[in-house]
Amino acid sequence: MRASASRSVGLHVGIALAAVGLAAISGCGNQKAAVDGDTAVLTERARQVATAWDGSTAAAAWRAGYHPMGEAVQLPRSGLRGQADKQAYEDQNFVLRGELPGTSPKDGQVTWPGGDSLTRPLVSADQSYTTLAGTHVGGEPHLTVTGVVLGEMTMTTSRGPATVPAWLFTLDGYDTPLKQAATVPSELFPSPIKAARDIPGHPLNRLVGITDDGRSVTVVALHGVCDDGVEMDVLETRGSVVLSTTVKGHEGGAATCTKQARMQQVTVKLERPVGDRVLLDARTGQPVPYKGSHGISPSPRGS
């Protein structure tokens, strides 16, 4: 099943590839190989990944663990008001008025609607605030935190929606708090299949989100500046959903092709909801990491 791209974003390879730890693009040769190559190789790779994961110990550990698949931060119910507050949040520019809680429980319960629960370590209020505010020390514009208490929030996980402990940050001027999940995710079990090093192209950069009905998945993929963007293939099995990308078209010659990469946001529709199936990258053989859409902005090129 092939999906079309939803929107594309541009980013120089020096930033994009350093951020995700990928190897540099070696000119247009790899791009053209991905365009002209036999996609049967990637299709077979997807089958191998699905076969390795379905029924594996890694898949069982994935289903038994706590793996966030949605935003760890939830803004106040009414959202942020005005461009200044939105900019302060994007810049991680917060000012703390008062003191953070000095003590908190070491562990907390993640609970799912069916009654399943899991005990996981909690980050402290200080750690949570540092994640939220970074290293900024004020300036304008900024958001002011006037209080912090331990509460809870609902977020999407690999096992569906769950109620998790969260630090609730009261913001000056807002009636409802900003919430940040306090629960430490479960560690990933080693993949039952090694990454493929000999297939042209790039691993998926991130999972952005899954719709409430589980029928659509949005990811970010990398492609070169000398092609027409990304096409996504999906292999669905009973236990997994394997995503693999190829590039389409080819623009310019060797003289005009540069070592740059673009990030492209792609939405794929599934035949049935993701559910507790593992969402996998065909090239890495690993679950697609959730990172959200933070820092992704529209490309002037379009999709």
mmCIF file with all atom_site columns, C-alpha atoms in Angstrom, residues 42-182:
data_model
loop_
_atom_site.group_PDB
_atom_site.id
_atom_site.type_symbol
_atom_site.label_atom_id
_atom_site.label_alt_id
_atom_site.label_comp_id
_atom_site.label_asym_id
_atom_site.label_entity_id
_atom_site.label_seq_id
_atom_site.pdbx_PDB_ins_code
_atom_site.Cartn_x
_atom_site.Cartn_y
_atom_site.Cartn_z
_atom_site.occupancy
_atom_site.B_iso_or_equiv
_atom_site.pdbx_formal_charge
_atom_site.auth_seq_id
_atom_site.auth_comp_id
_atom_site.auth_asym_id
_atom_site.auth_atom_id
_atom_site.pdbx_PDB_model_num
ATOM 1   C CA . LEU A 1 42  ? 12.773 -3.126  0.264  1.00 0.00 ? 42  LEU A CA 1
ATOM 2   C CA . THR A 1 43  ? 9.519  -5.091  0.128  1.00 0.00 ? 43  THR A CA 1
ATOM 3   C CA . GLU A 1 44  ? 11.382 -8.266  1.025  1.00 0.00 ? 44  GLU A CA 1
ATOM 4   C CA . ARG A 1 45  ? 13.168 -6.427  3.817  1.00 0.00 ? 45  ARG A CA 1
ATOM 5   C CA . ALA A 1 46  ? 9.809  -5.329  5.245  1.00 0.00 ? 46  ALA A CA 1
ATOM 6   C CA . ARG A 1 47  ? 8.633  -8.951  5.226  1.00 0.00 ? 47  ARG A CA 1
ATOM 7   C CA . GLN A 1 48  ? 11.806 -10.022 7.045  1.00 0.00 ? 48  GLN A CA 1
ATOM 8   C CA . VAL A 1 49  ? 11.282 -7.360  9.709  1.00 0.00 ? 49  VAL A CA 1
ATOM 9   C CA . ALA A 1 50  ? 7.648  -8.359  10.236 1.00 0.00 ? 50  ALA A CA 1
ATOM 10  C CA . THR A 1 51  ? 8.564  -12.047 10.450 1.00 0.00 ? 51  THR A CA 1
ATOM 11  C CA . ALA A 1 52  ? 11.318 -11.345 12.978 1.00 0.00 ? 52  ALA A CA 1
ATOM 12  C CA . TRP A 1 53  ? 9.097  -9.221  15.225 1.00 0.00 ? 53  TRP A CA 1
ATOM 13  C CA . ASP A 1 54  ? 5.770  -11.054 15.093 1.00 0.00 ? 54  ASP A CA 1
ATOM 14  C CA . GLY A 1 55  ? 5.585  -13.364 18.090 1.00 0.00 ? 55  GLY A CA 1
ATOM 15  C CA . SER A 1 56  ? 9.034  -12.322 19.339 1.00 0.00 ? 56  SER A CA 1
ATOM 16  C CA . THR A 1 57  ? 10.186 -11.587 22.876 1.00 0.00 ? 57  THR A CA 1
ATOM 17  C CA . ALA A 1 58  ? 10.787 -7.988  21.777 1.00 0.00 ? 58  ALA A CA 1
ATOM 18  C CA . ALA A 1 59  ? 7.167  -7.631  20.652 1.00 0.00 ? 59  ALA A CA 1
ATOM 19  C CA . ALA A 1 60  ? 5.900  -9.123  23.922 1.00 0.00 ? 60  ALA A CA 1
ATOM 20  C CA . ALA A 1 61  ? 8.052  -6.673  25.893 1.00 0.00 ? 61  ALA A CA 1
ATOM 21  C CA . TRP A 1 62  ? 6.756  -3.798  23.755 1.00 0.00 ? 62  TRP A CA 1
ATOM 22  C CA . ARG A 1 63  ? 3.146  -4.700  24.507 1.00 0.00 ? 63  ARG A CA 1
ATOM 23  C CA . ALA A 1 64  ? 3.841  -5.126  28.208 1.00 0.00 ? 64  ALA A CA 1
ATOM 24  C CA . GLY A 1 65  ? 5.714  -1.827  28.558 1.00 0.00 ? 65  GLY A CA 1
ATOM 25  C CA . TYR A 1 66  ? 4.916  1.867   28.672 1.00 0.00 ? 66  TYR A CA 1
ATOM 26  C CA . HIS A 1 67  ? 5.927  3.536   25.400 1.00 0.00 ? 67  HIS A CA 1
ATOM 27  C CA . PRO A 1 68  ? 4.542  7.057   24.772 1.00 0.00 ? 68  PRO A CA 1
ATOM 28  C CA . MET A 1 69  ? 3.150  7.629   21.269 1.00 0.00 ? 69  MET A CA 1
ATOM 29  C CA . GLY A 1 70  ? 1.734  11.099  21.915 1.00 0.00 ? 70  GLY A CA 1
ATOM 30  C CA . GLU A 1 71  ? 2.785  14.458  23.282 1.00 0.00 ? 71  GLU A CA 1
ATOM 31  C CA . ALA A 1 72  ? 4.335  14.402  26.765 1.00 0.00 ? 72  ALA A CA 1
ATOM 32  C CA . VAL A 1 73  ? 3.301  18.042  27.222 1.00 0.00 ? 73  VAL A CA 1
ATOM 33  C CA . GLN A 1 74  ? -0.296 19.250  27.149 1.00 0.00 ? 74  GLN A CA 1
ATOM 34  C CA . LEU A 1 75  ? -0.932 22.986  26.986 1.00 0.00 ? 75  LEU A CA 1
ATOM 35  C CA . PRO A 1 76  ? -3.606 24.715  29.081 1.00 0.00 ? 76  PRO A CA 1
ATOM 36  C CA . ARG A 1 77  ? -7.104 23.742  27.979 1.00 0.00 ? 77  ARG A CA 1
ATOM 37  C CA . SER A 1 78  ? -7.651 27.004  26.088 1.00 0.00 ? 78  SER A CA 1
ATOM 38  C CA . GLY A 1 79  ? -4.206 26.841  24.459 1.00 0.00 ? 79  GLY A CA 1
ATOM 39  C CA . LEU A 1 80  ? -1.581 29.553  24.636 1.00 0.00 ? 80  LEU A CA 1
ATOM 40  C CA . ARG A 1 81  ? -2.881 33.073  24.169 1.00 0.00 ? 81  ARG A CA 1
ATOM 41  C CA . GLY A 1 82  ? -1.102 35.415  21.800 1.00 0.00 ? 82  GLY A CA 1
ATOM 42  C CA . GLN A 1 83  ? 2.024  35.147  19.705 1.00 0.00 ? 83  GLN A CA 1
ATOM 43  C CA . ALA A 1 84  ? 4.306  36.198  22.562 1.00 0.00 ? 84  ALA A CA 1
ATOM 44  C CA . ASP A 1 85  ? 3.282  33.261  24.779 1.00 0.00 ? 85  ASP A CA 1
ATOM 45  C CA . LYS A 1 86  ? 3.537  30.855  21.845 1.00 0.00 ? 86  LYS A CA 1
ATOM 46  C CA . GLN A 1 87  ? 7.021  32.144  21.062 1.00 0.00 ? 87  GLN A CA 1
ATOM 47  C CA . ALA A 1 88  ? 8.068  31.839  24.705 1.00 0.00 ? 88  ALA A CA 1
ATOM 48  C CA . TYR A 1 89  ? 6.942  28.207  24.741 1.00 0.00 ? 89  TYR A CA 1
ATOM 49  C CA . GLU A 1 90  ? 8.757  27.396  21.471 1.00 0.00 ? 90  GLU A CA 1
ATOM 50  C CA . ASP A 1 91  ? 11.913 29.076  22.829 1.00 0.00 ? 91  ASP A CA 1
ATOM 51  C CA . GLN A 1 92  ? 11.559 27.251  26.176 1.00 0.00 ? 92  GLN A CA 1
ATOM 52  C CA . ASN A 1 93  ? 11.638 30.623  27.895 1.00 0.00 ? 93  ASN A CA 1
ATOM 53  C CA . PHE A 1 94  ? 10.093 30.244  31.365 1.00 0.00 ? 94  PHE A CA 1
ATOM 54  C CA . VAL A 1 95  ? 10.478 32.129  34.631 1.00 0.00 ? 95  VAL A CA 1
ATOM 55  C CA . LEU A 1 96  ? 9.901  30.329  37.938 1.00 0.00 ? 96  LEU A CA 1
ATOM 56  C CA . ARG A 1 97  ? 8.166  32.362  40.630 1.00 0.00 ? 97  ARG A CA 1
ATOM 57  C CA . GLY A 1 98  ? 8.485  30.406  43.859 1.00 0.00 ? 98  GLY A CA 1
ATOM 58  C CA . GLU A 1 99  ? 9.970  26.987  44.626 1.00 0.00 ? 99  GLU A CA 1
ATOM 59  C CA . LEU A 1 100 ? 9.576  23.567  43.066 1.00 0.00 ? 100 LEU A CA 1
ATOM 60  C CA . PRO A 1 101 ? 8.407  20.654  45.248 1.00 0.00 ? 101 PRO A CA 1
ATOM 61  C CA . GLY A 1 102 ? 11.437 19.242  47.020 1.00 0.00 ? 102 GLY A CA 1
ATOM 62  C CA . THR A 1 103 ? 10.106 15.706  47.420 1.00 0.00 ? 103 THR A CA 1
ATOM 63  C CA . SER A 1 104 ? 7.880  13.441  45.352 1.00 0.00 ? 104 SER A CA 1
ATOM 64  C CA . PRO A 1 105 ? 7.082  9.728   45.010 1.00 0.00 ? 105 PRO A CA 1
ATOM 65  C CA . LYS A 1 106 ? 9.804  7.677   43.327 1.00 0.00 ? 106 LYS A CA 1
ATOM 66  C CA . ASP A 1 107 ? 7.278  5.617   41.368 1.00 0.00 ? 107 ASP A CA 1
ATOM 67  C CA . GLY A 1 108 ? 3.812  6.059   39.882 1.00 0.00 ? 108 GLY A CA 1
ATOM 68  C CA . GLN A 1 109 ? 1.111  4.024   38.186 1.00 0.00 ? 109 GLN A CA 1
ATOM 69  C CA . VAL A 1 110 ? 0.332  4.042   34.467 1.00 0.00 ? 110 VAL A CA 1
ATOM 70  C CA . THR A 1 111 ? -3.225 2.761   33.999 1.00 0.00 ? 111 THR A CA 1
ATOM 71  C CA . TRP A 1 112 ? -5.152 1.729   30.910 1.00 0.00 ? 112 TRP A CA 1
ATOM 72  C CA . PRO A 1 113 ? -8.964 1.656   30.468 1.00 0.00 ? 113 PRO A CA 1
ATOM 73  C CA . GLY A 1 114 ? -9.084 -2.154  30.485 1.00 0.00 ? 114 GLY A CA 1
ATOM 74  C CA . GLY A 1 115 ? -7.700 -2.257  34.024 1.00 0.00 ? 115 GLY A CA 1
ATOM 75  C CA . ASP A 1 116 ? -4.055 -3.023  33.200 1.00 0.00 ? 116 ASP A CA 1
ATOM 76  C CA . SER A 1 117 ? -1.486 -0.970  35.096 1.00 0.00 ? 117 SER A CA 1
ATOM 77  C CA . LEU A 1 118 ? 2.279  -0.636  35.273 1.00 0.00 ? 118 LEU A CA 1
ATOM 78  C CA . THR A 1 119 ? 4.535  0.865   37.934 1.00 0.00 ? 119 THR A CA 1
ATOM 79  C CA . ARG A 1 120 ? 7.194  3.157   36.483 1.00 0.00 ? 120 ARG A CA 1
ATOM 80  C CA . PRO A 1 121 ? 9.786  5.566   37.974 1.00 0.00 ? 121 PRO A CA 1
ATOM 81  C CA . LEU A 1 122 ? 8.881  9.252   38.069 1.00 0.00 ? 122 LEU A CA 1
ATOM 82  C CA . VAL A 1 123 ? 11.058 12.242  37.213 1.00 0.00 ? 123 VAL A CA 1
ATOM 83  C CA . SER A 1 124 ? 11.274 14.914  39.884 1.00 0.00 ? 124 SER A CA 1
ATOM 84  C CA . ALA A 1 125 ? 9.614  18.319  39.590 1.00 0.00 ? 125 ALA A CA 1
ATOM 85  C CA . ASP A 1 126 ? 13.073 19.837  39.108 1.00 0.00 ? 126 ASP A CA 1
ATOM 86  C CA . GLN A 1 127 ? 13.905 17.450  36.247 1.00 0.00 ? 127 GLN A CA 1
ATOM 87  C CA . SER A 1 128 ? 10.527 18.079  34.648 1.00 0.00 ? 128 SER A CA 1
ATOM 88  C CA . TYR A 1 129 ? 10.941 21.847  34.849 1.00 0.00 ? 129 TYR A CA 1
ATOM 89  C CA . THR A 1 130 ? 14.434 21.646  33.365 1.00 0.00 ? 130 THR A CA 1
ATOM 90  C CA . THR A 1 131 ? 13.062 19.639  30.421 1.00 0.00 ? 131 THR A CA 1
ATOM 91  C CA . LEU A 1 132 ? 10.326 22.205  29.940 1.00 0.00 ? 132 LEU A CA 1
ATOM 92  C CA . ALA A 1 133 ? 12.396 25.363  30.377 1.00 0.00 ? 133 ALA A CA 1
ATOM 93  C CA . GLY A 1 134 ? 15.812 24.272  29.136 1.00 0.00 ? 134 GLY A CA 1
ATOM 94  C CA . THR A 1 135 ? 18.634 26.574  30.211 1.00 0.00 ? 135 THR A CA 1
ATOM 95  C CA . HIS A 1 136 ? 16.880 29.890  29.619 1.00 0.00 ? 136 HIS A CA 1
ATOM 96  C CA . VAL A 1 137 ? 16.878 32.388  32.481 1.00 0.00 ? 137 VAL A CA 1
ATOM 97  C CA . GLY A 1 138 ? 14.167 34.854  31.543 1.00 0.00 ? 138 GLY A CA 1
ATOM 98  C CA . GLY A 1 139 ? 14.066 37.690  29.081 1.00 0.00 ? 139 GLY A CA 1
ATOM 99  C CA . GLU A 1 140 ? 11.159 38.545  26.824 1.00 0.00 ? 140 GLU A CA 1
ATOM 100 C CA . PRO A 1 141 ? 8.824  37.045  25.909 1.00 0.00 ? 141 PRO A CA 1
ATOM 101 C CA . HIS A 1 142 ? 8.489  34.476  28.702 1.00 0.00 ? 142 HIS A CA 1
ATOM 102 C CA . LEU A 1 143 ? 5.907  32.374  30.531 1.00 0.00 ? 143 LEU A CA 1
ATOM 103 C CA . THR A 1 144 ? 5.797  32.563  34.339 1.00 0.00 ? 144 THR A CA 1
ATOM 104 C CA . VAL A 1 145 ? 5.330  29.395  36.412 1.00 0.00 ? 145 VAL A CA 1
ATOM 105 C CA . THR A 1 146 ? 3.630  30.226  39.717 1.00 0.00 ? 146 THR A CA 1
ATOM 106 C CA . GLY A 1 147 ? 3.062  26.728  41.100 1.00 0.00 ? 147 GLY A CA 1
ATOM 107 C CA . VAL A 1 148 ? 3.780  23.035  40.506 1.00 0.00 ? 148 VAL A CA 1
ATOM 108 C CA . VAL A 1 149 ? 1.894  19.998  41.835 1.00 0.00 ? 149 VAL A CA 1
ATOM 109 C CA . LEU A 1 150 ? 1.853  16.307  40.970 1.00 0.00 ? 150 LEU A CA 1
ATOM 110 C CA . GLY A 1 151 ? -1.338 15.256  39.186 1.00 0.00 ? 151 GLY A CA 1
ATOM 111 C CA . GLU A 1 152 ? -2.193 13.184  36.140 1.00 0.00 ? 152 GLU A CA 1
ATOM 112 C CA . MET A 1 153 ? -2.911 13.387  32.430 1.00 0.00 ? 153 MET A CA 1
ATOM 113 C CA . THR A 1 154 ? -4.107 11.135  29.632 1.00 0.00 ? 154 THR A CA 1
ATOM 114 C CA . MET A 1 155 ? -1.756 10.388  26.758 1.00 0.00 ? 155 MET A CA 1
ATOM 115 C CA . THR A 1 156 ? -1.436 8.027   23.814 1.00 0.00 ? 156 THR A CA 1
ATOM 116 C CA . THR A 1 157 ? 0.804  5.005   24.341 1.00 0.00 ? 157 THR A CA 1
ATOM 117 C CA . SER A 1 158 ? 1.708  1.848   22.442 1.00 0.00 ? 158 SER A CA 1
ATOM 118 C CA . ARG A 1 159 ? -1.135 0.163   24.347 1.00 0.00 ? 159 ARG A CA 1
ATOM 119 C CA . GLY A 1 160 ? -3.706 2.859   23.686 1.00 0.00 ? 160 GLY A CA 1
ATOM 120 C CA . PRO A 1 161 ? -4.702 5.859   25.839 1.00 0.00 ? 161 PRO A CA 1
ATOM 121 C CA . ALA A 1 162 ? -3.382 5.734   29.405 1.00 0.00 ? 162 ALA A CA 1
ATOM 122 C CA . THR A 1 163 ? -3.629 7.837   32.528 1.00 0.00 ? 163 THR A CA 1
ATOM 123 C CA . VAL A 1 164 ? -0.138 8.746   33.742 1.00 0.00 ? 164 VAL A CA 1
ATOM 124 C CA . PRO A 1 165 ? 1.307  10.820  36.585 1.00 0.00 ? 165 PRO A CA 1
ATOM 125 C CA . ALA A 1 166 ? 2.171  14.336  35.438 1.00 0.00 ? 166 ALA A CA 1
ATOM 126 C CA . TRP A 1 167 ? 3.576  17.551  36.811 1.00 0.00 ? 167 TRP A CA 1
ATOM 127 C CA . LEU A 1 168 ? 1.003  20.330  36.559 1.00 0.00 ? 168 LEU A CA 1
ATOM 128 C CA . PHE A 1 169 ? 2.553  23.763  36.029 1.00 0.00 ? 169 PHE A CA 1
ATOM 129 C CA . THR A 1 170 ? 0.342  26.730  36.870 1.00 0.00 ? 170 THR A CA 1
ATOM 130 C CA . LEU A 1 171 ? 1.063  29.574  34.441 1.00 0.00 ? 171 LEU A CA 1
ATOM 131 C CA . ASP A 1 172 ? 0.479  33.203  35.304 1.00 0.00 ? 172 ASP A CA 1
ATOM 132 C CA . GLY A 1 173 ? -2.680 34.366  33.519 1.00 0.00 ? 173 GLY A CA 1
ATOM 133 C CA . TYR A 1 174 ? -4.086 30.889  32.809 1.00 0.00 ? 174 TYR A CA 1
ATOM 134 C CA . ASP A 1 175 ? -6.983 29.107  34.510 1.00 0.00 ? 175 ASP A CA 1
ATOM 135 C CA . THR A 1 176 ? -5.800 25.565  33.725 1.00 0.00 ? 176 THR A CA 1
ATOM 136 C CA . PRO A 1 177 ? -2.274 24.154  34.055 1.00 0.00 ? 177 PRO A CA 1
ATOM 137 C CA . LEU A 1 178 ? 0.311  23.059  31.543 1.00 0.00 ? 178 LEU A CA 1
ATOM 138 C CA . LYS A 1 179 ? 0.853  19.316  32.052 1.00 0.00 ? 179 LYS A CA 1
ATOM 139 C CA . GLN A 1 180 ? 4.026  17.319  31.489 1.00 0.00 ? 180 GLN A CA 1
ATOM 140 C CA . ALA A 1 181 ? 4.152  13.534  31.869 1.00 0.00 ? 181 ALA A CA 1
ATOM 141 C CA . ALA A 1 182 ? 6.307  12.510  34.830 1.00 0.00 ? 182 ALA A CA 1
#
